[in-house]
Amino acid sequence: MGSFFSFKRHFMNKLTKIVATIGPSSEDPDMLKTLLLSGVDVVRFNLKHNEIPWHANLIDTVKKIAKEEELSIGTLIDLQGPEVRTRVFVNDGEIPLKIGDKVILSTEKEPKSQNTFTVTQPEVLGYLEKEQKVVVDDGRLHFIVETPGKNKVTLISLSDGVLKNRKTMNVPGALFPLQVLNEKDIEAIEMAASHHVDYIALSFVRTAEDILTLKKMMEEKGVDARVISKIETQSALDNIDEIVAASEGIMVARGDLGVEIPMEQVPFYQKEIIKKCLERGIPVITATQMLHSMIDRSYPTRAEVSDIANAAYDFTDAVMLSEETAAGKYPLEAVKTQAQTVAFSEKRVAITDTRSLYDYLIRGCEEMLCDSAYNMVLQLHYQDQPIGGFIVFTQTGRTARKLSRYRAKYPIYVFAPDKKVRDQLALNFGTYAFLQPKIFKENTSVRVPQMTDAIEFLRKRGLVESDKHYILLYGDSWMVAGGTSTIKIIPPQV
């Protein structure tokens, strides 16, 4: 079994979370364990690659390692959604291109002509128009439609490069009437139920209706997971408020977003989306190409490090690694780079009342208590009093999530009744959750010795220091959803 040393290695004094994508470079159990101990908080499984049993097996492996090391690790499956990807069946899945070359986009199931390919959603061909722009592989290749057609479209390449298999295809500004979920997505949702997945991300969300469609399918399949909406289209930006309201989290998927809209607009929308998520109290992930150069080399560019730091300064909940950890040569170095960068950057953000920056949505007593707890921390800080953080007892995780959005720069230690509540907090800024099922007993009053035992649990793991103030949030009774009713300051134990 793990020890508090395992947790301390994972914790690394950072509050911003790290999401890492698993693939050939990181699927070995020893590498997985090393990545988790180096600061990965949520493990992402990209359903666009590999078969469902491969993902299911690795989800079990992650949960096994987390249990052995006594870590709270979230699992996230990323559905394909209404996404379009290339399918190349010639030349080992590659078509070399020069500027001016013509290629054929066909509805054939497996085209064999040297300059012909198809896509995962061939029905889009009927919606392409003459002189429309088509972008492939996150903007690496650009085409223009020369001859449209329902079953065959002629494209002219505007780029030198290689058209590869299973790369994203975007048509900026177009809105295709595609189904929200494909067959593999539905199979993955069924797997999520049996393997207790914590988060489900949906690609190419267009409206809140897409999220409701996914949630309906999850309910039918008995899935208890939190939904992450990926923002990567103009339509999603147009409907961002309703999407945020319908979601339990947001991913700023900058790769496809930077293809769908002019690249210079992406940083602005990144900040706007993070702001909306903070005000609503849901986690937000900043994703795509954060350490792209580390796919092939062991050190980042200065611009990449600045990108990570700026995401931390924007108060993102999490930063994400995709190909860097899935297929890159240096997955561990990439994780360490992110962990070190966010840990350093967080400490350099001046403590200020974030309520002057964000219009937090406060709708009930629980949220008012979180606001009061945040105010207590600010007052202690203004008086130069030493602060260790928050300690929260929660039945559903809601109190910890609402407290997290204030970005108080102090850890939020959370005691949860079960693994599901614990691991579904893995994505929220500053939260570190633990199991204490023996104190969560239905219809029993909260007693001081129970909280004392929980604090001692933290002390033994080197997380609570006797010379600092801690702020407790708890309810009058255990096992009451939304029952947080009390705030208490624990002074230094000198």
Short mmCIF file of C-alpha atoms in Angstrom, two decimals:
data_model
loop_
_atom_site.label_atom_id
_atom_site.label_comp_id
_atom_site.label_asym_id
_atom_site.label_seq_id
_atom_site.Cartn_x
_atom_site.Cartn_y
_atom_site.Cartn_z
CA MET A 1 0.00 0.00 0.00
CA GLY A 2 1.06 3.60 -0.48
CA SER A 3 2.10 5.97 2.24
CA PHE A 4 1.85 9.69 2.86
CA PHE A 5 5.10 9.97 0.87
CA SER A 6 3.15 8.86 -2.22
CA PHE A 7 0.58 11.57 -1.66
CA LYS A 8 3.19 14.23 -0.98
CA ARG A 9 4.95 13.35 -4.25
CA HIS A 10 1.66 13.60 -6.11
CA PHE A 11 0.59 16.79 -4.34
CA MET A 12 3.85 18.65 -5.10
CA ASN A 13 2.46 21.85 -3.56
CA LYS A 14 0.47 22.66 -6.70
CA LEU A 15 -3.20 23.60 -6.82
CA THR A 16 -3.78 23.56 -10.60
CA LYS A 17 -4.67 20.07 -11.78
CA ILE A 18 -3.05 18.10 -14.61
CA VAL A 19 -4.97 15.98 -17.12
CA ALA A 20 -2.82 13.48 -19.04
CA THR A 21 -3.90 11.42 -22.05
CA ILE A 22 -2.93 7.76 -22.08
CA GLY A 23 -1.60 6.05 -25.19
CA PRO A 24 1.28 3.84 -26.37
CA SER A 25 3.87 6.02 -24.62
CA SER A 26 2.20 5.79 -21.21
CA GLU A 27 0.14 2.59 -21.09
CA ASP A 28 2.80 0.56 -19.28
CA PRO A 29 1.74 0.19 -15.62
CA ASP A 30 5.12 1.35 -14.31
CA MET A 31 4.98 4.50 -16.44
CA LEU A 32 1.37 5.10 -15.41
CA LYS A 33 2.32 4.87 -11.76
CA THR A 34 5.24 7.27 -12.25
CA LEU A 35 3.00 9.80 -14.01
CA LEU A 36 0.41 9.66 -11.23
CA LEU A 37 3.06 10.16 -8.57
CA SER A 38 4.52 13.05 -10.57
CA GLY A 39 1.39 15.15 -10.47
CA VAL A 40 -1.25 13.77 -12.86
CA ASP A 41 -4.71 14.20 -11.29
CA VAL A 42 -7.02 13.05 -14.08
CA VAL A 43 -6.28 10.39 -16.70
CA ARG A 44 -7.89 10.98 -20.10
CA PHE A 45 -8.85 8.20 -22.49
CA ASN A 46 -9.34 9.41 -26.06
CA LEU A 47 -12.00 7.18 -27.63
CA LYS A 48 -10.99 8.36 -31.09
CA HIS A 49 -8.09 5.93 -30.83
CA ASN A 50 -7.92 2.25 -29.86
CA GLU A 51 -10.82 -0.09 -29.13
CA ILE A 52 -13.12 -0.04 -26.10
CA PRO A 53 -11.56 -3.09 -24.35
CA TRP A 54 -8.13 -1.39 -24.46
CA HIS A 55 -9.53 1.65 -22.66
CA ALA A 56 -11.50 -0.46 -20.18
CA ASN A 57 -8.42 -2.43 -19.22
CA LEU A 58 -6.34 0.69 -18.66
CA ILE A 59 -9.08 2.37 -16.63
CA ASP A 60 -8.94 -0.64 -14.30
CA THR A 61 -5.14 -0.34 -14.17
CA VAL A 62 -5.32 3.35 -13.21
CA LYS A 63 -7.84 2.63 -10.45
CA LYS A 64 -5.69 -0.23 -9.15
CA ILE A 65 -2.58 1.96 -8.96
CA ALA A 66 -4.52 4.80 -7.34
CA LYS A 67 -5.85 2.42 -4.68
CA GLU A 68 -2.39 0.99 -3.96
CA GLU A 69 -0.87 4.47 -3.63
CA GLU A 70 -3.86 5.93 -1.76
CA LEU A 71 -4.39 8.63 -4.40
CA SER A 72 -7.55 10.31 -5.62
CA ILE A 73 -7.32 10.05 -9.42
CA GLY A 74 -10.14 10.91 -11.80
CA THR A 75 -10.81 9.01 -15.02
CA LEU A 76 -12.13 10.82 -18.10
CA ILE A 77 -13.32 9.30 -21.36
CA ASP A 78 -13.40 11.62 -24.37
CA LEU A 79 -16.18 10.75 -26.81
CA GLN A 80 -15.91 11.47 -30.52
CA GLY A 81 -19.29 13.18 -30.78
CA PRO A 82 -20.19 14.88 -34.08
CA GLU A 83 -16.54 15.02 -35.10
CA VAL A 84 -15.23 14.35 -38.62
CA ARG A 85 -11.92 12.48 -39.10
CA THR A 86 -10.06 11.38 -42.20
CA ARG A 87 -9.86 7.75 -43.30
CA VAL A 88 -6.91 6.99 -45.61
CA PHE A 89 -6.58 3.41 -46.86
CA VAL A 90 -3.61 3.74 -49.28
CA ASN A 91 0.16 4.10 -48.77
CA ASP A 92 -0.02 2.95 -45.14
CA GLY A 93 -2.53 5.67 -44.38
CA GLU A 94 -0.64 8.60 -45.93
CA ILE A 95 -1.12 10.73 -49.06
CA PRO A 96 1.85 13.08 -49.80
CA LEU A 97 0.73 16.52 -51.01
CA LYS A 98 2.15 19.57 -52.74
CA ILE A 99 0.48 22.93 -53.16
CA GLY A 100 -1.94 22.69 -56.05
CA ASP A 101 -2.40 18.90 -55.88
CA LYS A 102 -5.93 17.62 -56.27
CA VAL A 103 -7.38 14.97 -53.96
CA ILE A 104 -10.74 13.27 -53.98
CA LEU A 105 -12.97 13.09 -50.91
CA SER A 106 -15.27 10.15 -51.47
CA THR A 107 -18.15 8.36 -49.77
CA GLU A 108 -16.57 5.00 -50.66
CA LYS A 109 -16.13 2.82 -47.59
CA GLU A 110 -12.45 2.01 -48.32
CA PRO A 111 -11.23 3.99 -51.36
CA LYS A 112 -8.16 2.49 -53.01
CA SER A 113 -7.18 5.23 -55.48
CA GLN A 114 -3.84 6.87 -54.63
CA ASN A 115 -5.29 10.37 -54.25
CA THR A 116 -8.62 9.46 -52.63
CA PHE A 117 -9.74 9.39 -49.01
CA THR A 118 -12.98 9.30 -47.06
CA VAL A 119 -14.13 10.51 -43.64
CA THR A 120 -15.83 9.07 -40.58
CA GLN A 121 -19.02 11.02 -41.36
CA PRO A 122 -19.35 10.77 -45.18
CA GLU A 123 -22.75 12.47 -45.16
CA VAL A 124 -20.95 15.83 -44.80
CA LEU A 125 -19.94 15.66 -48.47
CA GLY A 126 -23.43 16.70 -49.52
CA TYR A 127 -23.10 19.96 -47.56
CA LEU A 128 -19.75 21.12 -48.95
CA GLU A 129 -19.89 24.09 -51.31
CA LYS A 130 -17.63 25.37 -54.08
CA GLU A 131 -14.64 27.44 -52.84
CA GLN A 132 -15.36 26.45 -49.23
CA LYS A 133 -12.25 26.01 -47.06
CA VAL A 134 -11.46 22.62 -45.55
CA VAL A 135 -8.84 22.27 -42.80
CA VAL A 136 -7.24 18.96 -41.75
CA ASP A 137 -5.00 17.85 -38.86
CA ASP A 138 -5.41 20.86 -36.54
CA GLY A 139 -4.56 23.31 -39.32
CA ARG A 140 -1.52 21.56 -40.76
CA LEU A 141 -3.27 21.10 -44.12
CA HIS A 142 -5.61 23.49 -45.93
CA PHE A 143 -7.79 22.76 -48.96
CA ILE A 144 -10.39 24.53 -51.05
CA VAL A 145 -13.40 22.82 -52.62
CA GLU A 146 -13.07 22.84 -56.40
CA THR A 147 -15.96 20.57 -57.34
CA PRO A 148 -18.66 19.74 -54.80
CA GLY A 149 -20.81 16.62 -55.00
CA LYS A 150 -22.92 14.32 -52.84
CA ASN A 151 -20.67 11.27 -53.33
CA LYS A 152 -17.38 12.81 -54.53
CA VAL A 153 -15.73 16.17 -53.81
CA THR A 154 -12.58 17.44 -55.50
CA LEU A 155 -10.25 19.40 -53.20
CA ILE A 156 -7.21 21.50 -54.13
CA SER A 157 -4.36 21.45 -51.62
CA LEU A 158 -3.15 24.83 -50.37
CA SER A 159 -0.33 23.22 -48.35
CA ASP A 160 2.71 21.00 -48.66
CA GLY A 161 2.47 18.05 -46.31
CA VAL A 162 1.06 14.60 -45.76
CA LEU A 163 -2.63 13.77 -45.44
CA LYS A 164 -2.77 11.11 -42.73
CA ASN A 165 -5.34 8.66 -41.42
CA ARG A 166 -7.64 9.55 -38.51
CA LYS A 167 -6.87 13.27 -38.43
CA THR A 168 -9.54 15.88 -37.68
CA MET A 169 -11.28 17.62 -40.57
CA ASN A 170 -12.90 21.01 -40.07
CA VAL A 171 -14.95 23.26 -42.30
CA PRO A 172 -14.77 26.65 -40.57
CA GLY A 173 -18.19 28.21 -40.05
CA ALA A 174 -20.13 25.16 -41.30
CA LEU A 175 -22.74 23.50 -39.11
CA PHE A 176 -23.48 19.96 -40.23
CA PRO A 177 -26.63 18.16 -38.98
CA LEU A 178 -24.69 15.23 -37.54
CA GLN A 179 -25.81 12.91 -34.76
CA VAL A 180 -24.47 13.78 -31.32
CA LEU A 181 -23.34 10.21 -30.52
CA ASN A 182 -22.05 7.49 -32.80
CA GLU A 183 -22.10 3.73 -32.17
CA LYS A 184 -18.67 3.68 -30.55
CA ASP A 185 -19.66 6.55 -28.24
CA ILE A 186 -22.69 4.57 -27.04
CA GLU A 187 -20.53 1.50 -26.47
CA ALA A 188 -18.09 3.66 -24.50
CA ILE A 189 -20.91 5.03 -22.33
CA GLU A 190 -21.93 1.48 -21.49
CA MET A 191 -18.33 0.75 -20.52
CA ALA A 192 -18.26 3.90 -18.37
CA ALA A 193 -21.10 2.49 -16.26
CA SER A 194 -19.38 -0.81 -15.52
CA HIS A 195 -15.93 0.74 -14.94
CA HIS A 196 -17.13 3.69 -12.82
CA VAL A 197 -15.70 6.47 -14.99
CA ASP A 198 -15.73 9.89 -13.31
CA TYR A 199 -15.97 12.27 -16.28
CA ILE A 200 -17.32 12.04 -19.82
CA ALA A 201 -16.18 14.68 -22.33
CA LEU A 202 -18.12 15.32 -25.53
CA SER A 203 -16.33 16.63 -28.61
CA PHE A 204 -17.68 19.32 -30.93
CA VAL A 205 -20.54 20.43 -28.71
CA ARG A 206 -22.74 22.83 -30.65
CA THR A 207 -25.63 23.64 -28.30
CA ALA A 208 -26.93 22.70 -24.85
CA GLU A 209 -29.20 20.23 -26.62
CA ASP A 210 -26.14 18.11 -27.46
CA ILE A 211 -25.34 17.88 -23.74
CA LEU A 212 -28.91 16.93 -22.88
CA THR A 213 -28.79 14.18 -25.52
CA LEU A 214 -25.63 12.77 -23.92
CA LYS A 215 -27.10 13.00 -20.40
CA LYS A 216 -30.24 11.18 -21.50
CA MET A 217 -28.12 8.33 -22.90
CA MET A 218 -26.04 8.25 -19.70
CA GLU A 219 -29.20 7.98 -17.61
CA GLU A 220 -30.46 5.11 -19.76
CA LYS A 221 -27.15 3.27 -19.34
CA GLY A 222 -26.87 3.96 -15.59
CA VAL A 223 -23.79 6.19 -15.80
CA ASP A 224 -22.98 8.46 -12.84
CA ALA A 225 -20.33 10.74 -14.36
CA ARG A 226 -19.85 14.47 -14.73
CA VAL A 227 -20.14 15.88 -18.26
CA ILE A 228 -17.35 17.98 -19.74
CA SER A 229 -18.28 20.01 -22.83
CA LYS A 230 -15.48 20.63 -25.31
CA ILE A 231 -15.57 24.10 -26.83
CA GLU A 232 -14.08 23.87 -30.32
CA THR A 233 -16.59 25.40 -32.77
CA GLN A 234 -18.05 28.80 -33.55
CA SER A 235 -21.47 27.38 -32.72
CA ALA A 236 -20.27 26.50 -29.22
CA LEU A 237 -19.01 30.06 -28.73
CA ASP A 238 -22.33 31.43 -29.96
CA ASN A 239 -24.14 29.29 -27.37
CA ILE A 240 -21.53 29.33 -24.61
CA ASP A 241 -23.78 30.51 -21.79
CA GLU A 242 -26.36 27.76 -22.26
CA ILE A 243 -23.59 25.15 -22.69
CA VAL A 244 -21.88 26.22 -19.44
CA ALA A 245 -25.23 26.08 -17.64
CA ALA A 246 -25.91 22.53 -18.90
CA SER A 247 -22.43 21.14 -18.17
CA GLU A 248 -20.47 20.01 -15.11
CA GLY A 249 -17.22 21.18 -16.68
CA ILE A 250 -15.73 22.78 -19.79
CA MET A 251 -12.68 22.01 -21.90
CA VAL A 252 -11.19 24.83 -23.98
CA ALA A 253 -10.09 22.62 -26.90
CA ARG A 254 -7.81 25.13 -28.57
CA GLY A 255 -6.66 22.91 -31.43
CA ASP A 256 -9.93 22.66 -33.31
CA LEU A 257 -11.13 26.00 -31.95
CA GLY A 258 -8.08 27.64 -33.53
CA VAL A 259 -9.11 26.12 -36.85
CA GLU A 260 -12.78 27.08 -36.61
CA ILE A 261 -12.03 30.71 -35.67
CA PRO A 262 -9.04 32.97 -36.42
CA MET A 263 -6.11 31.90 -34.23
CA GLU A 264 -5.58 35.37 -32.79
CA GLN A 265 -9.03 35.16 -31.19
CA VAL A 266 -8.32 31.95 -29.23
CA PRO A 267 -6.52 33.56 -26.22
CA PHE A 268 -9.40 36.00 -25.75
CA TYR A 269 -12.02 33.26 -25.75
CA GLN A 270 -9.87 31.11 -23.45
CA LYS A 271 -9.99 33.87 -20.83
CA GLU A 272 -13.70 34.52 -21.38
CA ILE A 273 -14.62 30.84 -21.01
CA ILE A 274 -12.51 30.45 -17.86
CA LYS A 275 -14.27 33.49 -16.39
CA LYS A 276 -17.72 32.07 -17.12
CA CYS A 277 -16.79 28.74 -15.52
CA LEU A 278 -15.42 30.42 -12.41
CA GLU A 279 -18.58 32.45 -11.96
CA ARG A 280 -20.73 29.35 -12.40
CA GLY A 281 -18.54 27.20 -10.16
CA ILE A 282 -17.67 24.42 -12.64
CA PRO A 283 -14.13 23.26 -13.51
CA VAL A 284 -12.43 24.32 -16.74
CA ILE A 285 -9.59 22.56 -18.56
CA THR A 286 -7.17 24.44 -20.83
CA ALA A 287 -6.09 21.99 -23.51
CA THR A 288 -4.18 21.29 -26.72
CA GLN A 289 -0.53 21.71 -27.72
CA MET A 290 0.63 23.09 -24.41
CA LEU A 291 3.93 21.21 -24.76
CA HIS A 292 3.72 20.13 -28.39
CA SER A 293 7.49 20.32 -28.96
CA MET A 294 8.04 17.77 -26.17
CA ILE A 295 6.48 15.08 -28.33
CA ASP A 296 9.92 14.75 -29.91
CA ARG A 297 12.32 16.41 -27.48
CA SER A 298 12.91 16.38 -23.74
CA TYR A 299 12.57 20.11 -23.07
CA PRO A 300 9.93 22.72 -23.94
CA THR A 301 10.08 26.03 -25.75
CA ARG A 302 9.93 29.23 -23.72
CA ALA A 303 6.61 30.07 -25.37
CA GLU A 304 5.11 26.75 -24.23
CA VAL A 305 6.14 27.35 -20.63
CA SER A 306 4.61 30.84 -20.87
CA ASP A 307 1.40 29.30 -22.22
CA ILE A 308 1.12 27.02 -19.18
CA ALA A 309 1.95 29.87 -16.79
CA ASN A 310 -0.62 32.17 -18.40
CA ALA A 311 -3.30 29.50 -18.07
CA ALA A 312 -2.48 29.38 -14.35
CA TYR A 313 -2.65 33.19 -14.17
CA ASP A 314 -6.07 32.94 -15.86
CA PHE A 315 -7.16 30.68 -12.94
CA THR A 316 -7.82 27.59 -15.04
CA ASP A 317 -8.69 24.51 -12.98
CA ALA A 318 -6.52 22.20 -15.06
CA VAL A 319 -4.00 22.07 -17.86
CA MET A 320 -3.97 19.11 -20.24
CA LEU A 321 -1.48 17.00 -22.14
CA SER A 322 -2.63 15.12 -25.25
CA GLU A 323 -0.14 13.66 -27.71
CA GLU A 324 2.69 14.66 -25.38
CA THR A 325 1.84 11.82 -22.97
CA ALA A 326 -0.13 9.56 -25.33
CA ALA A 327 2.42 9.14 -28.12
CA GLY A 328 5.35 11.41 -27.29
CA LYS A 329 8.88 10.32 -26.49
CA TYR A 330 9.01 12.12 -23.13
CA PRO A 331 5.71 11.74 -21.27
CA LEU A 332 7.24 11.99 -17.80
CA GLU A 333 9.25 15.10 -18.65
CA ALA A 334 6.10 16.74 -20.03
CA VAL A 335 4.16 16.08 -16.82
CA LYS A 336 7.01 17.36 -14.66
CA THR A 337 7.27 20.51 -16.79
CA GLN A 338 3.59 21.27 -16.33
CA ALA A 339 3.67 20.50 -12.60
CA GLN A 340 6.72 22.68 -11.95
CA THR A 341 5.40 25.55 -14.06
CA VAL A 342 1.95 25.77 -12.45
CA ALA A 343 3.39 25.31 -8.94
CA PHE A 344 5.78 28.23 -9.47
CA SER A 345 3.19 30.42 -11.20
CA GLU A 346 0.49 29.95 -8.53
CA LYS A 347 2.79 31.32 -5.86
CA ARG A 348 3.41 34.48 -7.89
CA VAL A 349 -0.24 35.45 -8.24
CA ALA A 350 -0.96 38.25 -5.76
CA ILE A 351 -3.70 37.41 -3.27
CA THR A 352 -6.65 39.60 -4.12
CA ASP A 353 -10.39 39.43 -3.57
CA THR A 354 -11.51 37.60 -6.72
CA ARG A 355 -15.06 38.79 -6.07
CA SER A 356 -13.93 42.12 -7.54
CA LEU A 357 -13.04 40.28 -10.77
CA TYR A 358 -15.87 37.78 -11.11
CA ASP A 359 -19.62 37.93 -10.64
CA TYR A 360 -20.03 34.69 -8.70
CA LEU A 361 -23.45 33.10 -8.91
CA ILE A 362 -24.70 32.70 -5.32
CA ARG A 363 -28.11 31.07 -5.02
CA GLY A 364 -28.37 29.41 -1.62
CA CYS A 365 -27.10 29.00 1.93
CA GLU A 366 -24.32 26.61 0.95
CA GLU A 367 -22.87 29.11 -1.51
CA MET A 368 -23.22 31.93 1.03
CA LEU A 369 -21.23 29.86 3.53
CA CYS A 370 -18.48 29.29 0.98
CA ASP A 371 -18.40 33.02 0.32
CA SER A 372 -18.09 33.64 4.06
CA ALA A 373 -15.30 31.07 4.40
CA TYR A 374 -13.40 32.80 1.60
CA ASN A 375 -13.87 36.12 3.34
CA MET A 376 -12.40 34.65 6.54
CA VAL A 377 -9.28 33.59 4.65
CA LEU A 378 -8.88 37.05 3.19
CA GLN A 379 -9.20 38.67 6.62
CA LEU A 380 -6.61 36.30 8.10
CA HIS A 381 -4.31 37.11 5.19
CA TYR A 382 -4.75 40.88 5.62
CA GLN A 383 -3.82 40.43 9.30
CA ASP A 384 -0.66 38.49 8.31
CA GLN A 385 -1.94 35.38 10.08
CA PRO A 386 -0.51 32.02 8.93
CA ILE A 387 -3.06 30.02 6.90
CA GLY A 388 -2.93 26.31 6.10
CA GLY A 389 -6.10 25.93 4.05
CA PHE A 390 -9.66 24.66 4.23
CA ILE A 391 -11.01 21.36 5.56
CA VAL A 392 -14.39 20.41 4.11
CA PHE A 393 -16.74 17.55 5.03
CA THR A 394 -19.07 16.95 2.10
CA GLN A 395 -21.73 14.45 1.11
CA THR A 396 -21.82 15.31 -2.60
CA GLY A 397 -18.70 17.39 -3.24
CA ARG A 398 -20.73 20.51 -3.98
CA THR A 399 -19.36 22.61 -1.10
CA ALA A 400 -15.77 21.91 -2.15
CA ARG A 401 -16.55 22.82 -5.78
CA LYS A 402 -18.18 26.10 -4.85
CA LEU A 403 -15.29 26.98 -2.54
CA SER A 404 -12.73 26.09 -5.21
CA ARG A 405 -13.92 28.79 -7.61
CA TYR A 406 -12.64 31.59 -5.36
CA ARG A 407 -9.04 30.52 -6.09
CA ALA A 408 -7.99 31.26 -2.52
CA LYS A 409 -4.41 30.00 -3.10
CA TYR A 410 -4.74 27.50 -0.26
CA PRO A 411 -5.48 23.78 -0.49
CA ILE A 412 -8.99 22.49 0.13
CA TYR A 413 -8.77 19.17 1.97
CA VAL A 414 -12.01 17.28 1.46
CA PHE A 415 -13.44 14.31 3.33
CA ALA A 416 -15.92 12.35 1.22
CA PRO A 417 -18.21 9.39 1.93
CA ASP A 418 -17.29 7.28 -1.12
CA LYS A 419 -14.88 6.92 -4.03
CA LYS A 420 -17.23 8.46 -6.57
CA VAL A 421 -17.54 11.76 -4.68
CA ARG A 422 -13.82 11.76 -3.91
CA ASP A 423 -12.59 11.10 -7.46
CA GLN A 424 -15.09 13.47 -9.09
CA LEU A 425 -13.30 16.28 -7.24
CA ALA A 426 -9.97 15.43 -8.88
CA LEU A 427 -10.46 18.10 -11.56
CA ASN A 428 -11.27 21.06 -9.29
CA PHE A 429 -8.58 23.60 -8.49
CA GLY A 430 -7.00 23.19 -5.07
CA THR A 431 -9.12 20.24 -3.93
CA TYR A 432 -7.52 17.11 -2.49
CA ALA A 433 -10.05 14.56 -1.34
CA PHE A 434 -9.91 11.59 1.02
CA LEU A 435 -12.22 8.80 2.05
CA GLN A 436 -13.67 8.76 5.56
CA PRO A 437 -16.69 6.46 5.18
CA LYS A 438 -16.85 5.53 8.87
CA ILE A 439 -17.91 9.06 9.90
CA PHE A 440 -20.59 9.40 7.20
CA LYS A 441 -23.54 7.65 8.81
CA GLU A 442 -27.11 8.51 7.90
CA ASN A 443 -29.18 10.53 10.39
CA THR A 444 -26.33 10.91 12.88
CA SER A 445 -25.13 14.23 14.25
CA VAL A 446 -21.69 15.61 13.52
CA ARG A 447 -19.49 15.33 16.60
CA VAL A 448 -16.24 17.13 17.43
CA PRO A 449 -14.21 13.90 17.95
CA GLN A 450 -15.02 12.83 14.38
CA MET A 451 -13.59 16.03 12.97
CA THR A 452 -10.61 15.78 15.29
CA ASP A 453 -9.89 12.29 13.95
CA ALA A 454 -10.11 13.57 10.37
CA ILE A 455 -7.67 16.39 11.09
CA GLU A 456 -5.31 13.92 12.72
CA PHE A 457 -5.56 11.86 9.52
CA LEU A 458 -4.21 14.88 7.61
CA ARG A 459 -1.58 15.59 10.22
CA LYS A 460 -0.12 12.08 9.93
CA ARG A 461 0.27 12.67 6.20
CA GLY A 462 2.20 15.86 6.74
CA LEU A 463 -0.59 18.05 5.34
CA VAL A 464 -1.67 19.95 8.46
CA GLU A 465 0.78 22.15 10.36
CA SER A 466 0.18 23.07 13.99
CA ASP A 467 1.27 26.71 13.58
CA LYS A 468 -1.36 27.64 10.98
CA HIS A 469 -5.06 28.50 10.85
CA TYR A 470 -7.51 26.12 9.16
CA ILE A 471 -11.11 26.81 8.23
CA LEU A 472 -13.61 23.97 8.61
CA LEU A 473 -16.90 23.68 6.73
CA TYR A 474 -19.41 21.01 7.75
CA GLY A 475 -23.09 20.33 8.43
CA ASP A 476 -25.13 19.48 11.49
CA SER A 477 -25.74 15.90 10.35
CA TRP A 478 -23.98 13.41 8.12
CA MET A 479 -25.41 12.08 4.84
CA VAL A 480 -27.39 15.25 4.06
CA ALA A 481 -26.89 16.61 0.54
CA GLY A 482 -26.54 20.39 0.61
CA GLY A 483 -26.45 20.36 4.41
CA THR A 484 -23.32 22.43 5.01
CA SER A 485 -24.27 24.85 7.75
CA THR A 486 -21.22 25.68 9.87
CA ILE A 487 -17.86 27.42 9.47
CA LYS A 488 -15.23 27.14 12.16
CA ILE A 489 -11.70 28.52 12.43
CA ILE A 490 -9.12 26.21 14.00
CA PRO A 491 -6.38 28.47 15.42
CA PRO A 492 -2.71 27.47 15.58
CA GLN A 493 -2.03 24.75 18.14
CA VAL A 494 1.01 26.25 19.82
#
